[in-house]
Tab-separated table of C-alpha atoms and ligand atoms in Angstrom:
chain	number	residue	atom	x	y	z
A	1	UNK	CA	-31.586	21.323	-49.601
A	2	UNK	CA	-34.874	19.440	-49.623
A	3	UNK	CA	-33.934	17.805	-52.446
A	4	UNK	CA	-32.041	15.770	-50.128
A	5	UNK	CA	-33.829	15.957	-46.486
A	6	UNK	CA	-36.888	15.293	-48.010
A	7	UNK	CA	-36.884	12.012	-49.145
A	8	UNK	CA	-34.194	11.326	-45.844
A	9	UNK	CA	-37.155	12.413	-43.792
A	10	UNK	CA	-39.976	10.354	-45.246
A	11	UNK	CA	-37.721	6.990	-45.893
A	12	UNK	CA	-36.911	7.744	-41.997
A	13	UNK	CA	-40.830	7.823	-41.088
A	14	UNK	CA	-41.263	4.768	-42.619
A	15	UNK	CA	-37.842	2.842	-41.674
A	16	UNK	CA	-36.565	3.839	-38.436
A	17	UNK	CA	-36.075	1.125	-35.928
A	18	UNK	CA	-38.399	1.217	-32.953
A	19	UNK	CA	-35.707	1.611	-29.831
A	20	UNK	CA	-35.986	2.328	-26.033
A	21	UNK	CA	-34.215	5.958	-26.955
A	22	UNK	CA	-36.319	7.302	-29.555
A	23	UNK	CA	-39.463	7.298	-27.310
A	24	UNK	CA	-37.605	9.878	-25.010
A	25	UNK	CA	-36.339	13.257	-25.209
A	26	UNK	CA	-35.246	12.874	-21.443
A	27	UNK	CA	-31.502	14.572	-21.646
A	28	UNK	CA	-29.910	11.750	-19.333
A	29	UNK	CA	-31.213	8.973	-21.053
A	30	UNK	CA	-30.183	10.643	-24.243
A	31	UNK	CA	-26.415	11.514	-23.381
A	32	UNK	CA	-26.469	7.440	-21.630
A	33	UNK	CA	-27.126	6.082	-25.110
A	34	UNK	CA	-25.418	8.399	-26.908
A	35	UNK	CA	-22.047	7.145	-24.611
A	36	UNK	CA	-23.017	3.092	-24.924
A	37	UNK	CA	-23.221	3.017	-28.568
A	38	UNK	CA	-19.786	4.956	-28.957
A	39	UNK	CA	-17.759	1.730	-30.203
A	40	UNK	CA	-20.454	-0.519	-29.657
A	41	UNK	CA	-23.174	-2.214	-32.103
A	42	UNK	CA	-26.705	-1.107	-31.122
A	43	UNK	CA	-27.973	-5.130	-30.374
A	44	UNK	CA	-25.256	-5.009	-27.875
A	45	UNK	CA	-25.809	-1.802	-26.529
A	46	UNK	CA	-29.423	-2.283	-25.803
A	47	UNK	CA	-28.726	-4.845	-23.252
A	48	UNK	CA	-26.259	-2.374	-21.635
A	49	UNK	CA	-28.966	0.749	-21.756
A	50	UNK	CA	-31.682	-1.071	-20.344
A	51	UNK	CA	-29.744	-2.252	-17.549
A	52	UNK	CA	-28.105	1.164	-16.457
A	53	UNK	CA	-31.799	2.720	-17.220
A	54	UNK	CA	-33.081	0.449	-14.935
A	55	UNK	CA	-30.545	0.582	-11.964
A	56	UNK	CA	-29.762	4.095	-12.526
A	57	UNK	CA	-32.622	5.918	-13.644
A	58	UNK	CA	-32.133	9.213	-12.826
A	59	UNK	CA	-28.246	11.845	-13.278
A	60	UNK	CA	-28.631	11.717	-9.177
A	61	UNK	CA	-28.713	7.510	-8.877
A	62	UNK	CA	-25.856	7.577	-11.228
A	63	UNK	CA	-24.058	9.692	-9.267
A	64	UNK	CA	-24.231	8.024	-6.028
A	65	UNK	CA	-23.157	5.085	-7.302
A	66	UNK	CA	-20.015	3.665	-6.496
A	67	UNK	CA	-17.498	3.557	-9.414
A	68	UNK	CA	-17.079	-0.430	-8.899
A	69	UNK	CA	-20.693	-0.904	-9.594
A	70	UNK	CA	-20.978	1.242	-12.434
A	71	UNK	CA	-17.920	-0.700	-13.934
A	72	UNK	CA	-19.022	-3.933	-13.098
A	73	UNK	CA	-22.095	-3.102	-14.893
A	74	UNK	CA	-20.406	-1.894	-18.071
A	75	UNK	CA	-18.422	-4.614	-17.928
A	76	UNK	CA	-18.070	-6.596	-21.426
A	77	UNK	CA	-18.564	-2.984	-23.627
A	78	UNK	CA	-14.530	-1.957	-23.741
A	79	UNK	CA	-13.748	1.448	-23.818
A	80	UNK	CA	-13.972	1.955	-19.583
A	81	UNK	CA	-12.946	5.388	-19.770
A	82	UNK	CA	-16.883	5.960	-21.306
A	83	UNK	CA	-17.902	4.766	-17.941
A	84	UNK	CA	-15.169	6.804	-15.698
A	85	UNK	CA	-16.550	9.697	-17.545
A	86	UNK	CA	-20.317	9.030	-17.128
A	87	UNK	CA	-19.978	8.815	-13.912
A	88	UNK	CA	-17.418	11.985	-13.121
A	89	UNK	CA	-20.314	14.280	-15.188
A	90	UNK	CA	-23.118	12.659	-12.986
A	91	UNK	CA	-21.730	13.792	-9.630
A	92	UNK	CA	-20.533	17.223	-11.775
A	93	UNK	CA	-24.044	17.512	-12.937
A	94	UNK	CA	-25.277	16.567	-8.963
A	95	UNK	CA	-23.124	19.079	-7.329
A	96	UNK	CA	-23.173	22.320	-9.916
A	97	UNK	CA	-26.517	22.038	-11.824
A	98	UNK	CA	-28.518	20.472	-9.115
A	99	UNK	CA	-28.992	17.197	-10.801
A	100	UNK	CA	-30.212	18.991	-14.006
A	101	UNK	CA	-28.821	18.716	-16.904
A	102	UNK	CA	-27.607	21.725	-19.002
A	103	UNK	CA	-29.803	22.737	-21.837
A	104	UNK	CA	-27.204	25.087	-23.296
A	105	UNK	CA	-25.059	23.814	-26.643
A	106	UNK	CA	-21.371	25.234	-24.789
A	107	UNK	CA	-22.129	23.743	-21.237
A	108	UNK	CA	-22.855	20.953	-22.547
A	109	UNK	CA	-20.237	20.328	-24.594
A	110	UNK	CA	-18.112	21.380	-21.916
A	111	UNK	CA	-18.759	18.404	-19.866
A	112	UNK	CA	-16.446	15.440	-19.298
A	113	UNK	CA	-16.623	12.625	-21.546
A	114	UNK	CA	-18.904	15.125	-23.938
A	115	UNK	CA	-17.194	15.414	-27.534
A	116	UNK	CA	-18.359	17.463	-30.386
A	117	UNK	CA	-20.612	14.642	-31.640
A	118	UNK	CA	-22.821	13.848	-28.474
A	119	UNK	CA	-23.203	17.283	-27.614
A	120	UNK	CA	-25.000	18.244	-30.452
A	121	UNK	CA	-26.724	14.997	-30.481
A	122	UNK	CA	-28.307	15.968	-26.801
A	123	UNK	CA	-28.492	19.238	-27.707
A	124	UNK	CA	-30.627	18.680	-31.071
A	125	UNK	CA	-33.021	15.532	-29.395
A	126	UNK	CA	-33.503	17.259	-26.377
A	127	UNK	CA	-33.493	20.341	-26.842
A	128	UNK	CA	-34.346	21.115	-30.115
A	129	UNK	CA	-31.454	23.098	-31.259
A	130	UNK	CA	-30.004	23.211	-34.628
A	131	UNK	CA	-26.685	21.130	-34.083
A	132	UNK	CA	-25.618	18.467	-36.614
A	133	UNK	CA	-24.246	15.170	-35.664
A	134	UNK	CA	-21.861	14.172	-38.099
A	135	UNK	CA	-21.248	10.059	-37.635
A	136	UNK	CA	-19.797	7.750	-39.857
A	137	UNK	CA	-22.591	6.843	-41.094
A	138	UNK	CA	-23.554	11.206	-41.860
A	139	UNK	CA	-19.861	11.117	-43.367
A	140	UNK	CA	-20.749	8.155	-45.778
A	141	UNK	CA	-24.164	9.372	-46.664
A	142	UNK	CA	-23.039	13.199	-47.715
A	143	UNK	CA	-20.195	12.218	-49.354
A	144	UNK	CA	-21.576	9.436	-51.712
A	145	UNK	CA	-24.786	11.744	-52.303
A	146	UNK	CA	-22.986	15.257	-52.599
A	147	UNK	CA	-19.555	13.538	-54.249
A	148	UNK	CA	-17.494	14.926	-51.915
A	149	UNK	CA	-13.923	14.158	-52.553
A	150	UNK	CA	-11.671	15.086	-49.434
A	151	UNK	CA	-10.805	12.595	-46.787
A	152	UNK	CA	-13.453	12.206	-43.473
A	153	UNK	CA	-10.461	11.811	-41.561
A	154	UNK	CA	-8.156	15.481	-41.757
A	155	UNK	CA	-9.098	18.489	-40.667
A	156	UNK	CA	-10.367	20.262	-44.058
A	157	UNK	CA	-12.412	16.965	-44.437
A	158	UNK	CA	-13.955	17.040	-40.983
A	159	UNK	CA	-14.636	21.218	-41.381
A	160	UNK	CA	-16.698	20.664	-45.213
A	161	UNK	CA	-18.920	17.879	-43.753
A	162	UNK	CA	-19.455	19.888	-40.703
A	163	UNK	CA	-20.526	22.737	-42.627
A	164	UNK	CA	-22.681	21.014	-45.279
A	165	UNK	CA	-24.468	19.336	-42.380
A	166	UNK	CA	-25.020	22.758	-40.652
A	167	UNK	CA	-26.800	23.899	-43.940
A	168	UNK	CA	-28.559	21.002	-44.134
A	169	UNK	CA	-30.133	21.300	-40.402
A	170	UNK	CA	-31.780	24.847	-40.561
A	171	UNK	CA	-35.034	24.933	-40.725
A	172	UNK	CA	-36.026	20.917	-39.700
A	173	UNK	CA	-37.177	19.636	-36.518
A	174	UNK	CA	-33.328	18.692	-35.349
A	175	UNK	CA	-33.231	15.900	-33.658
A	176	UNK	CA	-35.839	13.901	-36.245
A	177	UNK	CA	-33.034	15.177	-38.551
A	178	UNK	CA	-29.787	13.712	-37.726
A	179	UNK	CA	-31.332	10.634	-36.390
A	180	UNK	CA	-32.827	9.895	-39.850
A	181	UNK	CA	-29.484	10.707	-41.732
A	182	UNK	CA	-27.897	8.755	-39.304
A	183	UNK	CA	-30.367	5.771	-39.552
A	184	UNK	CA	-30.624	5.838	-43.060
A	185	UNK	CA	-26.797	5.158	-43.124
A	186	UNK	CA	-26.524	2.394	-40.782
A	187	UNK	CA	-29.727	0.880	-42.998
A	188	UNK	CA	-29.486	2.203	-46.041
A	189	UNK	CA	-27.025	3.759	-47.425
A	190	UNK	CA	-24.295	1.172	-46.232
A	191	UNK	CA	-20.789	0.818	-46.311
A	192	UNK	CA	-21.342	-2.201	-48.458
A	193	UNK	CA	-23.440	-3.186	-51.017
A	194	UNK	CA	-25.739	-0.294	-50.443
A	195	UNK	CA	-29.324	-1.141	-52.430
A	196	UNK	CA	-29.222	1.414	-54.517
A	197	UNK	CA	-31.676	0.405	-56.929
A	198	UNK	CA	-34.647	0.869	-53.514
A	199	UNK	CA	-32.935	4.043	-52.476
A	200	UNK	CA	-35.339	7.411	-52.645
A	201	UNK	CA	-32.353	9.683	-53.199
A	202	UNK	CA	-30.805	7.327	-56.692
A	203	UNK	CA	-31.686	10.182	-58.855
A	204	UNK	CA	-29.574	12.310	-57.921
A	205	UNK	CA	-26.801	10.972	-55.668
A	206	UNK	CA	-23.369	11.261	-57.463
A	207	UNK	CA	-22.220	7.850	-56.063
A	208	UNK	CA	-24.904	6.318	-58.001
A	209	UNK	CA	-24.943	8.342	-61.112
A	210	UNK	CA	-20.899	8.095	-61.151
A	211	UNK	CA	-20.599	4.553	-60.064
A	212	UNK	CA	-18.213	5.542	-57.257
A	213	UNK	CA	-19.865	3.768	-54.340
A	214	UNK	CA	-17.181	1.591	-53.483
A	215	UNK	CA	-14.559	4.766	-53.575
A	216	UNK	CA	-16.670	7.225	-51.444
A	217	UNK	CA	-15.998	8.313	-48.716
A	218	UNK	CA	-12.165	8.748	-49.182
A	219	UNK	CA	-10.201	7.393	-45.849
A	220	UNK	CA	-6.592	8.611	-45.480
A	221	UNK	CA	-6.299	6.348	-42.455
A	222	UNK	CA	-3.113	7.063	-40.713
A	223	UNK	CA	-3.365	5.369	-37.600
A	224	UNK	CA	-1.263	3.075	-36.273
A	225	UNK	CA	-1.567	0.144	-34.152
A	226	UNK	CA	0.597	-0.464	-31.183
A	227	UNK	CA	1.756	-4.163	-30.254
A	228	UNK	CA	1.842	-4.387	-26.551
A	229	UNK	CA	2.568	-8.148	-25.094
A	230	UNK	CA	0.739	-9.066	-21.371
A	231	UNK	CA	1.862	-12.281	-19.608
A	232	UNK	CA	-0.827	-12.619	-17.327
A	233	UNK	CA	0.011	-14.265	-14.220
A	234	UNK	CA	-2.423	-16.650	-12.731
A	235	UNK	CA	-1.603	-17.139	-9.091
A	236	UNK	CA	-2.529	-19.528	-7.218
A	237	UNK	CA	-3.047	-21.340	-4.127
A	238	UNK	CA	-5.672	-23.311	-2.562
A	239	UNK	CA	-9.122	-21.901	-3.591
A	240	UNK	CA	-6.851	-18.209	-4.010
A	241	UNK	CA	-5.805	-15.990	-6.421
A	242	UNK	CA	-4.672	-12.652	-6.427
A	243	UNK	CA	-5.678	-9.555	-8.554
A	244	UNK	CA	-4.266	-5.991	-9.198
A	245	UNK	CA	-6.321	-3.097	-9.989
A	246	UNK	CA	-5.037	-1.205	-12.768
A	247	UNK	CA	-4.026	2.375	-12.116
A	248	UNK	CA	-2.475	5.052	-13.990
A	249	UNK	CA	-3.247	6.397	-17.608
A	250	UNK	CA	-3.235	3.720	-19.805
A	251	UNK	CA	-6.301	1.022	-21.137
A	252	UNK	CA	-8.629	-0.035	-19.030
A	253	UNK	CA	-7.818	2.107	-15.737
A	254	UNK	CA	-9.821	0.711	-12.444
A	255	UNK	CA	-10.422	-2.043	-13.822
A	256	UNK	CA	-9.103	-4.904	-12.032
A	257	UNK	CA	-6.760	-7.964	-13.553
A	258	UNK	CA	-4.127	-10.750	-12.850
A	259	UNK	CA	-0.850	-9.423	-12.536
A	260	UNK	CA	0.818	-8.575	-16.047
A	261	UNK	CA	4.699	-8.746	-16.710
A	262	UNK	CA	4.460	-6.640	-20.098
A	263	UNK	CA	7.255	-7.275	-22.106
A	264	UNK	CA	8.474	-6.109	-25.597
A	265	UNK	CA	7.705	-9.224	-27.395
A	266	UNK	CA	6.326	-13.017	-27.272
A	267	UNK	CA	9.407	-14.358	-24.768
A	268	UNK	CA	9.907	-17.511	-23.719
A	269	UNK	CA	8.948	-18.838	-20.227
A	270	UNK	CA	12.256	-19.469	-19.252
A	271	UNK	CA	12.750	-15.704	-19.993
A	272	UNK	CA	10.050	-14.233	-18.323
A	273	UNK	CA	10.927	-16.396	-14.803
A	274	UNK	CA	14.342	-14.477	-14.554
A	275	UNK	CA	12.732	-10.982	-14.967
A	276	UNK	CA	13.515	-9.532	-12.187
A	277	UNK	CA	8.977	-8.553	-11.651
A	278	UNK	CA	7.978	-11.939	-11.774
A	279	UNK	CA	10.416	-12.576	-8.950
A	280	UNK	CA	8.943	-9.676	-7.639
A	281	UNK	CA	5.621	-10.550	-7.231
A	282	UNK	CA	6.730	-14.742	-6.289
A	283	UNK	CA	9.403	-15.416	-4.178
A	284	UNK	CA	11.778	-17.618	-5.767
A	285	UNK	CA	11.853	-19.085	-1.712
A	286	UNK	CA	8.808	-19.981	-2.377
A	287	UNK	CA	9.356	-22.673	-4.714
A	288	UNK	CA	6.267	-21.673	-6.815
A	289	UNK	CA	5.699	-24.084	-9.863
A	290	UNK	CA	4.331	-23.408	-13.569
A	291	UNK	CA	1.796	-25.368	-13.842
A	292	UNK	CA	0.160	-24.196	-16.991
A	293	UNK	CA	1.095	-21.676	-20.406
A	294	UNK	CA	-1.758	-20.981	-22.651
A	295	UNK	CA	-0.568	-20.401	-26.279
A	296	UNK	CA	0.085	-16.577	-27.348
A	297	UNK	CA	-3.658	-14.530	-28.292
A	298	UNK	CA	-4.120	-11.244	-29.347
A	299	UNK	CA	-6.743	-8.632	-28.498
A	300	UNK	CA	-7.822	-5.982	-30.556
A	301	UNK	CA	-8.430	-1.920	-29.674
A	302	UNK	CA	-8.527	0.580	-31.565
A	303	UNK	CA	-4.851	1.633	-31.471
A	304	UNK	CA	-3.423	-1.189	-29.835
A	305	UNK	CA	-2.831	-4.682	-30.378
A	306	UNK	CA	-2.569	-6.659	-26.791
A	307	UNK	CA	-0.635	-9.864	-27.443
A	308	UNK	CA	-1.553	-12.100	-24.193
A	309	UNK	CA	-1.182	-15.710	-22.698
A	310	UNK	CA	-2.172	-16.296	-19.210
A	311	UNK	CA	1.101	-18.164	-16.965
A	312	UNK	CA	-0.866	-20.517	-14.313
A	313	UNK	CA	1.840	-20.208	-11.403
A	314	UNK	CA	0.941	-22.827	-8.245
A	315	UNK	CA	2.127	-21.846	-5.027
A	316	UNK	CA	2.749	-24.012	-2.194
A	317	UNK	CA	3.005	-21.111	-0.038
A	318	UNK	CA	0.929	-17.543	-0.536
A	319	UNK	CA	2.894	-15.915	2.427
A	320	UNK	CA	5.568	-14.513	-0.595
A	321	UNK	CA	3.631	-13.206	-2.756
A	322	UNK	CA	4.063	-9.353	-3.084
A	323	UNK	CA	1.355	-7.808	-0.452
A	324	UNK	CA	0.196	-4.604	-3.145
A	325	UNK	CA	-2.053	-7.837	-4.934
A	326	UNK	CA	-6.031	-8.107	-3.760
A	327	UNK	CA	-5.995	-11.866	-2.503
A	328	UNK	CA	-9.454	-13.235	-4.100
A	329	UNK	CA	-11.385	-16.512	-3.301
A	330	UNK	CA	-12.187	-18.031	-6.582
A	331	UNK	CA	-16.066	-17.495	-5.760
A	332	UNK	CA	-15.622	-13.727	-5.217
A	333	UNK	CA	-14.093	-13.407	-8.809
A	334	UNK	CA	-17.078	-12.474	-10.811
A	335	UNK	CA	-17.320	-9.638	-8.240
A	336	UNK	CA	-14.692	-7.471	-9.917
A	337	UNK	CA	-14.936	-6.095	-13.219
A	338	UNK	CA	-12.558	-7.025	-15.340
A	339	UNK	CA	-11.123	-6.243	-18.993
A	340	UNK	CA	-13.179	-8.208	-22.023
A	341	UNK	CA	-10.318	-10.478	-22.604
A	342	UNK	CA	-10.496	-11.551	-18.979
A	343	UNK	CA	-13.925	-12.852	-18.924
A	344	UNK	CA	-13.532	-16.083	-20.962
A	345	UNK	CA	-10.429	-17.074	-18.945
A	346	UNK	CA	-12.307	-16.364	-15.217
A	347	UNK	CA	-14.682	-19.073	-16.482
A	348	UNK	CA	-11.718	-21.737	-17.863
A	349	UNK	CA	-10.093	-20.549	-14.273
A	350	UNK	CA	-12.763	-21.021	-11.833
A	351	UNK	CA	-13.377	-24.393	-13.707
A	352	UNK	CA	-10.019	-25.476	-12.873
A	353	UNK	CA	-9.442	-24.773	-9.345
B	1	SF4	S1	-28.175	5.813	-54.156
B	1	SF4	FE1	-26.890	4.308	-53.136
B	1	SF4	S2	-25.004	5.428	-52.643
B	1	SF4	FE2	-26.559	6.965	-53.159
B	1	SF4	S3	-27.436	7.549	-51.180
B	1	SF4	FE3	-28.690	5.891	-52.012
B	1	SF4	S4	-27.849	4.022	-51.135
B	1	SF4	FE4	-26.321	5.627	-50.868
């Protein structure tokens, strides 16, 4: 196979990007920017490494943190349960392997939060052993280069890619390895417009020879999206308002929010006064007053679609309103860390009051 990892390897030598986690082999910082740039472009995820490096710079300062803090501080980068996890396998780590991490492939991958794909990504640039990562940017590369046919996204595809990046992997210095097939993906061999005409492996790559760049790799793509519709619920009074923290196993658990009447679709305001939670959470005694709707926006996850307005409710009176709620003073607000969508509004909000 050095037909193909040798020009990979050299082009990587020449090309790679110069960041914070490629001048380490330290396991912890590693497996920490393996889990920030799940999801998450790397000039956003930088910010995010550097700042948990820096406040947490060891598996043990991780672990005694409280989870608050470590979710304030991931704050803005989605996907909270990343963070949950991070921190359950720090205090795991703590309390079972002293604070070390594991340097075998199985415990490892047996951690929480640990999939297939970091594993062998700690595994390989730690450790050295001969584990492939297989990314979407691995998927594109192999299957434009090799011409391979079957869809990334079933279980046949997943097991041929797996296997031609095992093959490819014996013998190299591992880590260097994925990281440059991996690299040259995200720089080189992209999902558009790839410059083919530059590329050192255009001699042989069946894409190129076959003019099927724009058809590889095959997608079956059968997810679908969920609409869920959040009427946020802006109390207020004075310089108060009053969060929840959400619990449960849904999006975005711990995370703290205004109350949400979910309903099944965009419903009037009339409508959602009469639901029988709104007048849950406000006394109707209490002569509370709408002061302001924001139109209808929608927030995109991966398998959800959140349609949301925020419902600015003034109260005259905050002795009804339903005691489960965290009563906030509009300076403690930024304190609590809050869903993406949020963070626009708490500005607009604070503004206002
Ligand atoms: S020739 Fe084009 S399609 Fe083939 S590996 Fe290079 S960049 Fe990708």
């Amino acid at each position: 196979m050095n037909f193909f990892n040798s020009p990979v390897h050299s082009w990587y030598s020449l090309y790679k990007r110069d960041l914070p986690w490629r001048n380490t082999r330290n396991p912890y910082l590693i497996w920490l920017s393996e889990i920030i740039l799940q999801q998450t472009r790397i000039d956003q995820g930088l910010a995010y490494y550097s700042r948990f490096a820096d406040e947490f710079p060891t598996i043990s300062a991780l672990a005694d943190a409280s989870e608050d803090q470590i979710l304030k501080l991931w704050q803005g980068l989605g996907y909270y349960s990343r963070a949950r996890n991070l921190h359950f396998t720090a205090k795991f780590i703590q309390l079972n392997y002293n604070g070390i991490f594991p340097e075998d492939y199985d415990a490892i991958r047996s951690l929480k939060g640990i999939g297939e794909y970091t594993a062998a990504a700690i595994a390989s640039i730690s450790f050295n052993l001969e584990y492939p990562t297989v990314d979407g940017n691995v998927f594109r590369v192999l299957s434009r280069f090799f011409g391979i046919p079957e869809p990334i996204d079933t279980s046949t595809g997943k097991k041929i890619f797996n296997e031609l990046a095992k093959e490819l992997i014996i013998g190299t210095d591992p880590g260097m390895h994925n990281q440059a097939i991996m690299e040259f993906g995200a720089l080189q061999c992209t999902p558009k417009n790839p410059d083919c005409n530059q590329c050192p492996l255009n001699q042989r790559c069946f894409a190129f020879l076959n003019q099927k760049i724009a058809e590889l790799p095959v997608k079956q793509n059968k997810t679908k999206q969920r609409d869920r519709y959040f009427n946020y619920l802006v109390l207020s009074c004075n310089s108060h308002t009053w969060l929840r923290k959400r619990v449960g196993n849904d999006i975005w658990k711990n995370l703290f929010e205004f109350p949400i009447i979910e309903t099944d679709n965009e419903i009037s305001i009339e409508e959602l006064i009469t639901q029988t939670e709104f007048q849950k959470l406000v006394s109707i005694a209490n002569q509370s007053v709408i002061k302001n709707v924001s139109d209808w926006k929608i927030h995109i996850l991966s398998h959800q679609r959140i349609h949301y307005r925020f419902v600015r409710v003034q109260l005259t009176d905050e002795i009804h309103v339903t005691t489960d709620l965290i009563r906030v003073n509009k300076e403690d607000i930024f304190n609590f860390a809050v869903p993406k969508l949020l963070e626009t509004y708490l500005n607009e909000y604070v503004k206002s009051v």
